C-alpha positions as semicolon CSV with decimal commas, in nm:
position;residue;x (nm);y (nm);z (nm)
1;M;-4,820;-0,507;2,694
2;F;-4,467;-0,405;2,594
3;T;-4,546;-0,120;2,356
4;V;-4,439;0,221;2,481
5;I;-4,590;0,523;2,308
6;S;-4,468;0,873;2,385
7;S;-4,693;1,137;2,234
8;G;-4,537;1,423;2,045
9;C;-4,203;1,261;1,966
10;T;-4,094;1,329;1,608
11;Q;-3,808;1,081;1,577
12;Q;-3,809;0,933;1,226
13;A;-3,778;0,565;1,137
14;S;-3,405;0,525;1,086
15;K;-3,256;0,420;0,753
16;G;-3,057;0,102;0,711
17;Q;-3,068;-0,009;1,074
18;E;-3,057;-0,389;1,096
19;N;-3,258;-0,544;1,377
20;T;-3,153;-0,879;1,520
21;G;-3,435;-0,910;1,771
22;A;-3,186;-0,905;2,061
23;T;-3,276;-0,550;2,163
24;T;-3,579;-0,325;2,156
25;I;-3,672;-0,151;1,832
26;T;-3,791;0,207;1,794
27;F;-3,978;0,388;1,518
28;T;-4,236;0,664;1,465
29;D;-4,595;0,575;1,381
30;S;-4,837;0,763;1,155
31;N;-4,972;0,962;1,447
32;G;-4,628;1,102;1,527
33;N;-4,581;0,882;1,833
34;N;-4,252;0,718;1,920
35;V;-4,309;0,342;1,951
36;V;-4,082;0,095;2,129
37;L;-4,129;-0,280;2,077
38;P;-3,936;-0,550;2,267
39;K;-3,824;-0,726;1,947
40;T;-3,891;-0,760;1,576
41;A;-4,235;-0,897;1,498
42;E;-4,263;-1,259;1,391
43;R;-4,644;-1,267;1,385
44;I;-4,838;-0,973;1,242
45;V;-5,211;-0,910;1,211
46;S;-5,282;-0,638;0,955
47;T;-5,620;-0,462;0,965
48;N;-5,479;-0,226;0,701
49;A;-5,488;-0,360;0,342
50;D;-5,228;-0,104;0,231
51;C;-4,995;-0,217;0,506
52;T;-5,049;-0,577;0,395
53;E;-4,933;-0,490;0,044
54;M;-4,633;-0,302;0,177
55;L;-4,534;-0,594;0,400
56;I;-4,543;-0,817;0,093
57;A;-4,336;-0,563;-0,100
58;I;-4,058;-0,559;0,162
59;G;-4,041;-0,938;0,181
60;A;-4,231;-0,986;0,506
61;A;-4,536;-1,174;0,377
62;D;-4,442;-1,478;0,583
63;R;-4,489;-1,275;0,903
64;I;-4,857;-1,207;0,831
65;V;-5,100;-1,433;1,019
66;G;-5,420;-1,230;0,985
67;V;-5,572;-1,003;0,719
68;T;-5,905;-0,833;0,652
69;D;-6,179;-0,951;0,418
70;T;-6,071;-0,674;0,178
71;V;-5,738;-0,852;0,134
72;A;-5,909;-1,190;0,126
73;K;-6,099;-1,069;-0,183
74;T;-5,783;-0,943;-0,356
75;P;-5,621;-1,231;-0,549
76;I;-5,286;-1,064;-0,620
77;L;-5,234;-1,008;-0,246
78;M;-5,359;-1,349;-0,136
79;A;-5,128;-1,518;-0,388
80;Q;-4,828;-1,385;-0,193
81;L;-4,951;-1,468;0,157
82;P;-4,914;-1,789;0,360
83;K;-5,182;-2,045;0,273
84;N;-5,300;-2,058;0,634
85;V;-5,344;-1,683;0,680
86;S;-5,666;-1,605;0,871
87;N;-5,945;-1,365;0,774
88;I;-6,017;-1,133;1,068
89;G;-6,318;-0,971;0,902
90;N;-6,399;-0,610;0,825
91;W;-6,112;-0,361;0,863
92;Q;-6,334;-0,121;1,058
93;T;-6,453;-0,382;1,308
94;P;-6,203;-0,669;1,300
95;N;-6,282;-0,985;1,495
96;I;-6,106;-0,941;1,827
97;E;-6,147;-1,302;1,936
98;M;-5,988;-1,420;1,612
99;M;-5,699;-1,174;1,650
100;T;-5,636;-1,284;2,007
101;T;-5,630;-1,649;1,900
102;L;-5,361;-1,568;1,641
103;K;-5,128;-1,443;1,919
104;P;-4,974;-1,159;1,714
105;D;-4,666;-0,967;1,822
106;V;-4,831;-0,658;1,673
107;V;-5,161;-0,556;1,518
108;I;-5,112;-0,288;1,252
109;C;-5,400;-0,058;1,163
110;Y;-5,470;0,280;1,006
111;G;-5,412;0,583;1,226
112;G;-5,620;0,897;1,270
113;A;-5,987;0,893;1,177
114;S;-5,948;0,564;0,987
115;K;-5,854;0,355;1,289
116;P;-6,089;0,062;1,371
117;K;-6,422;0,154;1,526
118;N;-6,371;-0,106;1,799
119;I;-6,027;0,024;1,891
120;D;-6,108;0,037;2,262
121;Q;-6,199;-0,332;2,267
122;I;-5,880;-0,419;2,080
123;L;-5,675;-0,235;2,339
124;A;-5,872;-0,399;2,619
125;A;-5,776;-0,738;2,473
126;N;-5,413;-0,650;2,551
127;L;-5,311;-0,657;2,185
128;T;-5,011;-0,447;2,082
129;L;-5,133;-0,187;1,835
130;V;-4,922;0,000;1,580
131;Y;-5,069;0,280;1,367
132;L;-4,923;0,292;1,015
133;D;-5,126;0,436;0,726
134;C;-4,920;0,312;0,428
135;Y;-5,144;0,501;0,182
136;K;-5,052;0,871;0,201
137;M;-4,819;0,986;-0,074
138;N;-4,604;1,205;0,150
139;T;-4,546;0,933;0,413
140;L;-4,517;0,614;0,204
141;S;-4,139;0,590;0,227
142;H;-4,143;0,663;0,601
143;D;-4,402;0,391;0,660
144;A;-4,201;0,143;0,452
145;R;-3,892;0,207;0,663
146;A;-4,097;0,171;0,981
147;L;-4,221;-0,168;0,863
148;G;-3,863;-0,261;0,783
149;I;-3,769;-0,190;1,143
150;I;-4,073;-0,378;1,279
151;T;-3,989;-0,690;1,076
152;G;-3,611;-0,659;1,061
153;N;-3,631;-0,643;0,678
154;T;-3,463;-0,305;0,665
155;K;-3,259;-0,362;0,348
156;K;-3,561;-0,458;0,138
157;A;-3,764;-0,178;0,298
158;E;-3,493;0,073;0,209
159;D;-3,495;-0,051;-0,150
160;Y;-3,871;-0,010;-0,161
161;A;-3,861;0,337;-0,004
162;G;-3,594;0,434;-0,257
163;F;-3,821;0,325;-0,544
164;I;-4,099;0,548;-0,415
165;E;-3,871;0,845;-0,355
166;K;-3,707;0,813;-0,697
167;Y;-4,035;0,880;-0,875
168;Q;-4,167;1,126;-0,620
169;N;-3,852;1,332;-0,664
170;M;-3,881;1,306;-1,043
171;V;-4,222;1,473;-1,023
172;T;-4,166;1,727;-0,747
173;S;-3,836;1,847;-0,894
174;N;-4,038;1,966;-1,195
175;T;-4,357;2,084;-1,028
176;S;-4,174;2,282;-0,759
177;K;-4,055;2,519;-1,033
178;L;-4,405;2,597;-1,157
179;S;-4,559;2,936;-1,089
180;A;-4,907;2,961;-0,937
181;G;-5,048;3,047;-1,280
182;E;-4,904;2,729;-1,429
183;K;-5,088;2,502;-1,187
184;P;-5,432;2,406;-1,325
185;A;-5,748;2,374;-1,116
186;V;-5,843;2,013;-1,040
187;Y;-6,163;1,854;-0,914
188;W;-6,090;1,514;-0,759
189;E;-6,387;1,289;-0,694
190;S;-6,359;0,987;-0,467
191;Y;-6,553;0,663;-0,513
192;S;-6,885;0,815;-0,404
193;D;-7,050;1,071;-0,631
194;Y;-6,970;1,431;-0,533
195;S;-6,732;1,326;-0,256
196;T;-6,417;1,529;-0,305
197;V;-6,090;1,564;-0,114
198;G;-5,984;1,820;0,143
199;N;-5,686;1,881;0,364
200;T;-5,493;1,574;0,494
201;S;-5,642;1,346;0,225
202;G;-5,431;1,142;-0,012
203;G;-5,596;1,293;-0,319
204;D;-5,522;1,648;-0,207
205;T;-5,157;1,558;-0,149
206;M;-5,130;1,395;-0,491
207;I;-5,281;1,695;-0,668
208;G;-5,037;1,932;-0,499
209;M;-4,730;1,717;-0,560
210;S;-4,832;1,668;-0,925
211;G;-4,849;2,041;-0,991
212;G;-5,221;2,109;-0,965
213;V;-5,450;2,306;-0,736
214;N;-5,731;2,128;-0,556
215;I;-6,046;2,338;-0,604
216;A;-6,170;2,227;-0,263
217;S;-5,888;2,435;-0,117
218;Y;-6,068;2,749;-0,235
219;N;-6,326;2,698;0,039
220;A;-6,190;2,684;0,393
221;S;-6,491;2,498;0,531
222;L;-6,449;2,224;0,269
223;Y;-6,073;2,207;0,298
224;A;-6,099;2,142;0,671
225;S;-6,267;1,807;0,602
226;A;-6,077;1,514;0,454
227;Y;-6,367;1,405;0,229
228;P;-6,628;1,682;0,196
229;K;-6,946;1,645;-0,006
230;V;-7,020;1,894;-0,286
231;N;-7,269;1,924;-0,574
232;S;-7,280;2,007;-0,945
233;E;-7,340;2,375;-0,883
234;W;-7,027;2,396;-0,667
235;I;-6,815;2,217;-0,927
236;I;-6,945;2,440;-1,209
237;K;-6,880;2,753;-1,002
238;N;-6,518;2,652;-0,936
239;N;-6,474;2,546;-1,301
240;P;-6,193;2,288;-1,288
241;S;-5,964;2,244;-1,586
242;Y;-5,928;1,875;-1,504
243;I;-6,149;1,617;-1,337
244;F;-6,019;1,293;-1,187
245;K;-6,278;1,036;-1,080
246;M;-6,174;0,735;-0,869
247;V;-6,320;0,388;-0,922
248;T;-6,258;0,062;-0,741
249;S;-6,054;-0,191;-0,936
250;T;-6,306;-0,467;-0,861
251;N;-6,571;-0,276;-1,060
252;I;-6,349;-0,238;-1,367
253;T;-6,329;-0,544;-1,590
254;S;-6,286;-0,370;-1,926
255;L;-6,196;-0,040;-2,084
256;D;-6,564;0,012;-2,157
257;D;-6,631;0,024;-1,783
258;L;-6,402;0,325;-1,754
259;K;-6,559;0,489;-2,059
260;K;-6,907;0,452;-1,908
261;V;-6,798;0,625;-1,588
262;Q;-6,644;0,910;-1,787
263;S;-6,963;0,948;-1,990
264;A;-7,172;0,961;-1,672
265;I;-6,954;1,239;-1,530
266;K;-6,977;1,444;-1,849
267;S;-7,355;1,398;-1,862
268;R;-7,424;1,546;-1,519
269;P;-7,640;1,860;-1,534
270;G;-7,433;2,166;-1,621
271;M;-7,098;1,987;-1,631
272;D;-7,062;2,076;-2,000
273;K;-6,998;2,432;-1,878
274;T;-6,671;2,337;-1,710
275;N;-6,336;2,366;-1,885
276;A;-6,263;2,003;-1,797
277;V;-6,557;1,876;-2,003
278;K;-6,514;2,133;-2,280
279;N;-6,152;2,028;-2,328
280;D;-6,217;1,655;-2,284
281;S;-6,006;1,649;-1,969
282;V;-6,212;1,410;-1,757
283;Y;-6,002;1,116;-1,637
284;I;-6,118;0,798;-1,467
285;M;-5,855;0,634;-1,248
286;S;-5,841;0,311;-1,051
287;G;-5,804;0,352;-0,677
288;S;-5,537;0,082;-0,685
289;I;-5,291;0,342;-0,819
290;A;-5,451;0,649;-0,663
291;F;-5,406;0,548;-0,300
292;G;-5,179;0,312;-0,111
293;P;-4,838;0,170;-0,194
294;R;-4,890;0,210;-0,571
295;A;-4,995;0,575;-0,543
296;V;-4,662;0,681;-0,689
297;I;-4,789;0,537;-1,020
298;G;-5,104;0,745;-0,992
299;M;-4,894;1,052;-0,923
300;L;-4,694;0,993;-1,242
301;Y;-5,016;0,967;-1,441
302;V;-5,165;1,282;-1,284
303;A;-4,845;1,480;-1,338
304;K;-4,828;1,363;-1,701
305;V;-5,190;1,470;-1,756
306;L;-5,148;1,811;-1,595
307;H;-4,805;1,888;-1,744
308;P;-4,749;1,672;-2,053
309;D;-4,452;1,877;-2,175
310;L;-4,259;1,801;-1,855
311;Y;-4,311;1,424;-1,875
312;K;-4,288;1,335;-2,246
313;G;-4,042;1,053;-2,179
314;V;-4,217;0,914;-1,871
315;D;-4,424;0,597;-1,907
316;P;-4,624;0,531;-1,585
317;Q;-4,731;0,187;-1,711
318;A;-4,364;0,089;-1,745
319;V;-4,306;0,201;-1,387
320;L;-4,606;-0,007;-1,275
321;S;-4,453;-0,307;-1,454
322;E;-4,129;-0,240;-1,266
323;Y;-4,327;-0,236;-0,940
324;S;-4,494;-0,564;-1,036
325;E;-4,161;-0,729;-1,111
326;K;-3,989;-0,612;-0,792
327;Y;-4,263;-0,599;-0,530
328;L;-4,607;-0,739;-0,617
329;P;-4,644;-0,982;-0,909
330;G;-4,954;-0,919;-1,118
331;S;-5,012;-0,563;-1,000
332;D;-4,962;-0,429;-1,353
333;K;-5,254;-0,630;-1,494
334;G;-5,585;-0,450;-1,538
335;Y;-5,728;-0,113;-1,638
336;F;-5,593;0,187;-1,453
337;I;-5,676;0,514;-1,627
338;Y;-5,893;0,646;-1,911
339;P;-5,809;0,814;-2,133
340;T;-5,442;0,710;-2,123
341;P;-5,222;1,022;-2,144
342;A;-5,004;1,031;-2,457
């Protein structure tokens, strides 16, 4: 196996470097490791659906030979992939025999706690693993550039990273000027009921960058976990000014679906005591824009909700349409947030 990983190296994926495949390529993965590959990758197996979308966005869809069943069930992604792309199964336990048969130059998966559960068997199969998350707001542009180096598509990757950074900077340039008292308390609920977000999670990062304060950060024991479980009493005690509830896009086929989820949140015992419910500030948001490559759209929506005066001229839906036109056709179709901020 040609991959060389040196723990602790902090070298960043370089901007604008064109790779011809004649020499080794170097980049930093999501675990902070320096990775050296013998050449650009012509055949890629992606166990990471977010990475699959990002590869499509930077013009490297033709390199993908294997994807997970999550991607196989996502029409807008499959429409951009080669017709003969193989389904390697569940992202947590991908089919190793299938991956080996595909003879990939690299297998890309999530890093950290989200890496495949059968990671040891994958390594034992002598497959070259690369850890790239491609879903965390604060590392999206880095991961895009790393994929550009892996595939040699550095120009398109730089364009994509620039798109992300343009809108990130638009938000953070405003929110960085806010005082602590101007940042409202936010309860962010993941797909499962009462599952919130702690330190290192994408939701926590988005709240902070958008100018809010994650109420899970009030409790050190909760904040230490990426996705801690809470209850109604805890939410009422911490009294958020805003609530954001995530839903999967596959479960949302109409605006009424979003309204029903909002109604269910408001109807929980005691929730009418929170400022969020009193002020009708309970928002339901699709995970397709809350996490992953399109999370910058979610950030624009959250920032506009929390600080409407700062983003009067910003239209997140228009930005999503721009993303659809440039990077992933059809990604602007569907229902993404309710209620839609003015």
